[in-house]
CSV table of C-alpha atoms and ligand atoms in Angstrom, one decimal:
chain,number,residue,atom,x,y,z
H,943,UNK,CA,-38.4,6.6,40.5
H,944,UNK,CA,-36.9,3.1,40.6
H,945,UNK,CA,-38.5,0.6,37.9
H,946,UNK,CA,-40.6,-1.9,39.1
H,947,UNK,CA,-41.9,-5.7,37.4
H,948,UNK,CA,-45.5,-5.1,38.1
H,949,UNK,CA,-47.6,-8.7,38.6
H,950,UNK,CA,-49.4,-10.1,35.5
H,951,UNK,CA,-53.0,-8.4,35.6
H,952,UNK,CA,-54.5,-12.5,34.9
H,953,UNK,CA,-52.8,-15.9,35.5
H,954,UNK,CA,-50.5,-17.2,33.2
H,955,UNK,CA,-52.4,-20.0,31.7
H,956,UNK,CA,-55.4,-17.2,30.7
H,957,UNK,CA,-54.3,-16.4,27.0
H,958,UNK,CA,-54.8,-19.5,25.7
H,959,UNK,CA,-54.8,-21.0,23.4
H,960,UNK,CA,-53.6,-17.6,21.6
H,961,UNK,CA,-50.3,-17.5,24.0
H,962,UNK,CA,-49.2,-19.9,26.1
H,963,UNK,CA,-48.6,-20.6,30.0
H,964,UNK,CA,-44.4,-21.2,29.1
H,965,UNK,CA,-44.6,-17.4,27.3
H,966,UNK,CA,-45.7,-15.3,29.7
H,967,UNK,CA,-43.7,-17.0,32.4
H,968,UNK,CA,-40.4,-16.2,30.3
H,969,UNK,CA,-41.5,-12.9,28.5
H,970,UNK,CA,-43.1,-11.5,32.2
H,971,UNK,CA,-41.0,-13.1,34.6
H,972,UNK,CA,-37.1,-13.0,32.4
H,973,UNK,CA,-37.4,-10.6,29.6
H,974,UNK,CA,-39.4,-7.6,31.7
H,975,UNK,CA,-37.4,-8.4,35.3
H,976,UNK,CA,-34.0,-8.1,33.1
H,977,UNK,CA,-35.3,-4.6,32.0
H,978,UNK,CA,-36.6,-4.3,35.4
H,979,UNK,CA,-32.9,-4.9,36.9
H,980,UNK,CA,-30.5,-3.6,33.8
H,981,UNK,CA,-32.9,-0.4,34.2
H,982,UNK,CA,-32.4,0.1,38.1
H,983,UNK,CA,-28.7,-0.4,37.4
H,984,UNK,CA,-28.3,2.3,34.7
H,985,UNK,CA,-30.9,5.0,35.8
H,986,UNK,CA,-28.4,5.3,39.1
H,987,UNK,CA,-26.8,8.2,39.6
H,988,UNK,CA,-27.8,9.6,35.8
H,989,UNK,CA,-30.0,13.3,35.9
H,990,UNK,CA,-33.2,10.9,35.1
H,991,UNK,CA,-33.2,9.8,38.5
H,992,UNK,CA,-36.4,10.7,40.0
H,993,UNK,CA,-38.1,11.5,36.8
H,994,UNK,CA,-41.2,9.5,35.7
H,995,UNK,CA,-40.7,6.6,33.4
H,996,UNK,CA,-42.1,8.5,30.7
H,997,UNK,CA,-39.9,11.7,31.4
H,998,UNK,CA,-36.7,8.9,31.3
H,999,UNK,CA,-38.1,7.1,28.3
H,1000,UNK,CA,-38.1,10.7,26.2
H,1001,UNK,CA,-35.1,12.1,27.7
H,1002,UNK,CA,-32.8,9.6,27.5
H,1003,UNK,CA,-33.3,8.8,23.9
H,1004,UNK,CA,-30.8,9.7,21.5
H,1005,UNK,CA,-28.7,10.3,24.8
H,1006,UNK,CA,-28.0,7.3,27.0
H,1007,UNK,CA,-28.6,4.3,24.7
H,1008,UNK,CA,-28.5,1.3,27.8
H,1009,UNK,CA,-30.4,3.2,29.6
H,1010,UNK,CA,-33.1,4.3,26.9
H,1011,UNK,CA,-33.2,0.3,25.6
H,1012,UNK,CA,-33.8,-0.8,29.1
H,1013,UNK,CA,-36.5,2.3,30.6
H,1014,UNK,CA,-38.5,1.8,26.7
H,1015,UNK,CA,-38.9,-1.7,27.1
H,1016,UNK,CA,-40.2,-1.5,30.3
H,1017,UNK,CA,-42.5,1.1,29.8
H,1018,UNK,CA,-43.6,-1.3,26.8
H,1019,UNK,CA,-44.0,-3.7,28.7
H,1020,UNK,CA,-46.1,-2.3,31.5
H,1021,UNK,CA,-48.6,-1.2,28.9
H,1022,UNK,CA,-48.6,-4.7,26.7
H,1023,UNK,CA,-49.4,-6.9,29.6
H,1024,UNK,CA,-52.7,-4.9,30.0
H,1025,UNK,CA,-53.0,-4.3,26.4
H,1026,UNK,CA,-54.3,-8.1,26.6
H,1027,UNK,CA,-57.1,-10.3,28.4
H,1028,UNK,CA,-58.1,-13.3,28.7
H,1029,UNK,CA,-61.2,-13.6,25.8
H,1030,UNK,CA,-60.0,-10.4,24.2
H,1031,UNK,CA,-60.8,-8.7,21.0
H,1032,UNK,CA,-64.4,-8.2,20.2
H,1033,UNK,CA,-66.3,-5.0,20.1
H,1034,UNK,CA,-64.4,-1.8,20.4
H,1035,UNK,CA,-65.5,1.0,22.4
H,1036,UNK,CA,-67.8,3.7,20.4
H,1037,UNK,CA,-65.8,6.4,20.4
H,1038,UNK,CA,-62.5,4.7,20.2
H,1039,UNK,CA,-64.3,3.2,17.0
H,1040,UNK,CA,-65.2,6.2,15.6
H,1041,UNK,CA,-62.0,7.9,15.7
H,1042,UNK,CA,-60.5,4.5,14.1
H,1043,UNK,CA,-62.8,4.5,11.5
H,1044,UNK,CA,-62.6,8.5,10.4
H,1045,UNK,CA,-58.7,8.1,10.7
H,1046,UNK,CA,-57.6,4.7,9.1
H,1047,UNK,CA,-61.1,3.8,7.2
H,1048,UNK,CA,-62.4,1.3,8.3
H,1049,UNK,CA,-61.8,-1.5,11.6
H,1050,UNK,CA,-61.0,-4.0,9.2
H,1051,UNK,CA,-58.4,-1.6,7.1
H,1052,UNK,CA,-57.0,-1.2,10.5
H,1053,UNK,CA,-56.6,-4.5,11.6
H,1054,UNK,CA,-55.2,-5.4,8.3
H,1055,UNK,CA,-52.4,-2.5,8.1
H,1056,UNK,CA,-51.8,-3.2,11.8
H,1057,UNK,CA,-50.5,-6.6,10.9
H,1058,UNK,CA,-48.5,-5.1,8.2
H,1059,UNK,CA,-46.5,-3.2,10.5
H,1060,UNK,CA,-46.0,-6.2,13.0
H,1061,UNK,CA,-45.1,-8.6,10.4
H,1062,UNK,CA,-42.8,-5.9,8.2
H,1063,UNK,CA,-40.8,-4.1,11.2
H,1064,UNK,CA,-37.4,-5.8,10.4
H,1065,UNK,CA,-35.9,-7.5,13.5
H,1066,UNK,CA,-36.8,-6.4,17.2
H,1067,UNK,CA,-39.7,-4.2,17.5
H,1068,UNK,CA,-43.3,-3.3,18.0
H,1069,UNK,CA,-46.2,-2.2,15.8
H,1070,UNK,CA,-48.6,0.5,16.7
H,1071,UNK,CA,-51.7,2.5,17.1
H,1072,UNK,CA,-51.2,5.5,18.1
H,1073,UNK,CA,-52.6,9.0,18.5
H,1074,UNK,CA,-51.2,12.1,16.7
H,1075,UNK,CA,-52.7,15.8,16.2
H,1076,UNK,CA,-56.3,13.9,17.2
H,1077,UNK,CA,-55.7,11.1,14.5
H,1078,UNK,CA,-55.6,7.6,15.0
H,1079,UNK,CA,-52.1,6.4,13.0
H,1080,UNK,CA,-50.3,3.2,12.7
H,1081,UNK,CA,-47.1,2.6,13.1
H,1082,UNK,CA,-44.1,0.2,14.0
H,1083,UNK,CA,-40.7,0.9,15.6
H,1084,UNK,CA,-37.6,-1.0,16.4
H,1085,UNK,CA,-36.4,-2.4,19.2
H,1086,UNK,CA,-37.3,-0.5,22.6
H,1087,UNK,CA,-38.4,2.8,21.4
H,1088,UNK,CA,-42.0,3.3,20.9
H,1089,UNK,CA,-44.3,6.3,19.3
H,1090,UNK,CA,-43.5,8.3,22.6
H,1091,UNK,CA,-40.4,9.2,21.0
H,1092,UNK,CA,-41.5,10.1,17.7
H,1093,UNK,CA,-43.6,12.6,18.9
H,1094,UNK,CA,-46.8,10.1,19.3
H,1095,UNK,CA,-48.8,8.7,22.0
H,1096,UNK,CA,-48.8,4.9,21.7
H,1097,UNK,CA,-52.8,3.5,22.5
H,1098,UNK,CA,-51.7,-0.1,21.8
H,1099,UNK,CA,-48.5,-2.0,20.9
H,1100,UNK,CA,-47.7,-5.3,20.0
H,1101,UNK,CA,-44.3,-6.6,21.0
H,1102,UNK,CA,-42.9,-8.3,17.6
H,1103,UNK,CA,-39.7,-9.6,19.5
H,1104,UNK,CA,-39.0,-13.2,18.6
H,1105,UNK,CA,-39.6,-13.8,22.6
H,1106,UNK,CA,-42.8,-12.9,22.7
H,1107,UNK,CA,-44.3,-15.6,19.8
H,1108,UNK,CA,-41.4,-17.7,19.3
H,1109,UNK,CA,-42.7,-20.6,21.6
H,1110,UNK,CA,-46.7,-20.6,20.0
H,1111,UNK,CA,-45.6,-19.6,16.8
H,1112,UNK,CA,-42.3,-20.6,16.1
H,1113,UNK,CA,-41.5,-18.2,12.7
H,1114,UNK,CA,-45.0,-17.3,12.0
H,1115,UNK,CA,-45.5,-13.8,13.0
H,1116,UNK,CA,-47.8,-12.9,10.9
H,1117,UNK,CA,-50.1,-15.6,12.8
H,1118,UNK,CA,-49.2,-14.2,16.1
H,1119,UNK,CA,-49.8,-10.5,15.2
H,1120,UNK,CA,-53.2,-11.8,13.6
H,1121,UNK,CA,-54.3,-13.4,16.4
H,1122,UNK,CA,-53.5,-10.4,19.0
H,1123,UNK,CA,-55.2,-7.7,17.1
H,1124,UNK,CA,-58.6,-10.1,16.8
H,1125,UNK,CA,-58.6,-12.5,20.0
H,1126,UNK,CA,-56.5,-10.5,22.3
H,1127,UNK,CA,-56.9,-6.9,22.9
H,1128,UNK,CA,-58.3,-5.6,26.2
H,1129,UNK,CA,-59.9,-2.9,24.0
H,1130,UNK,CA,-61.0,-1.1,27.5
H,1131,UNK,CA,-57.5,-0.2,28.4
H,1132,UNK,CA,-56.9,1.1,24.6
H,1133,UNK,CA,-60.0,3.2,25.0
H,1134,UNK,CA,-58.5,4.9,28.5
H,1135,UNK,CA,-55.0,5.2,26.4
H,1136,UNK,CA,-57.0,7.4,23.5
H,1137,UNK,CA,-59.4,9.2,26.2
H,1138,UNK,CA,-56.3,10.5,27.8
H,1139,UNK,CA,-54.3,11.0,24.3
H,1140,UNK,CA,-57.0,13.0,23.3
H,1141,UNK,CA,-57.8,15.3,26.0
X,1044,MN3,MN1,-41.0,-8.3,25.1
């Protein structure tokens, strides 16, 4: 396959006031069509060519480190776009919930540890929920790579990347991660991500 930027699933002005217009036009339109490009460039002519992203993203880890940084993020990325909506948070699905609440305790003890692991992964990176051997875990990883390659199935990531908060939040991740996790979360397409994790 050849990557591809896919269009914001909303308009660029609809997460505010929790992320601005000027953030997603860089982080969506720079930062995802450089992986986008650098990607196209580097998958050429490599035995990943033809695979699908997530067949490129595992086997070129550990293997092909331009090509891994570039393939990860964008897989990332495809996912965190739609990992957010306008007037997200809220409610989460029952049995999403459920699984949260017999795996990490409680919603609340989830939220709170998943901003933990945003605002303690050092540098570049992400934080995560994701699902392993049936249970809900949370996690955070650096840079591009993501719980795909530690034997994981991300459900929702939040990009901790100075370029994704910078502008809104200037050095105040925690602020940023806080907000995503309780007014940003298309909970929806985290549900799909667990149905599918879990079948
Ligand atoms: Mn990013």
């Amino acid at each position: 396959m050849t990557f591809t930027l896919p269009a914001l699933p909303y308009s660029y002005d609809a997460l505010q006031p929790y992320m601005s217009k000027e953030t997603l036009e860089y982080h969506h339109d720079k930062h995802h069509q450089a992986y986008v490009t650098n990607g196209n460039n580097l998958l050429k002519g490599t035995e990943w060519e033809g695979k699908s992203l997530e067949d490129i993203v595992k086997g070129s880890f550990g293997k092909n480190a331009g090509l891994f940084n570039n393939a990860g993020q964008h897989y990332n990325h495809m996912h965190f776009w739609n990992w957010m909506k306008p007037n997200g948070g809220g409610a989460i699905p029952g049995k999403l919930e459920k699984a949260i609440v017999s795996s990490l305790g409680s919603v609340e003890k989830m939220k709170e540890d998943f901003i933990q692991a945003g605002v303690t992964q050092f540098g570049s990176g992400w934080c995560w929920l994701a699902v392993q051997d049936g249970k809900v875990i949370i996690t955070k990883t650096a840079n591009g790579e993501s719980p795909l390659v530690h034997g994981a199935t991300p459900i929702l990531g939040c990009d901790v990347w100075e370029h994704s908060y910078y502008i809104d939040y200037r050095n105040r991740r925690p602020d940023y991660v806080k907000a995503f996790i309780e007014n940003m979360v298309n909970w929806s397409y985290v549900e799909e991500m667990f149905e599918a994790a879990t079948k």
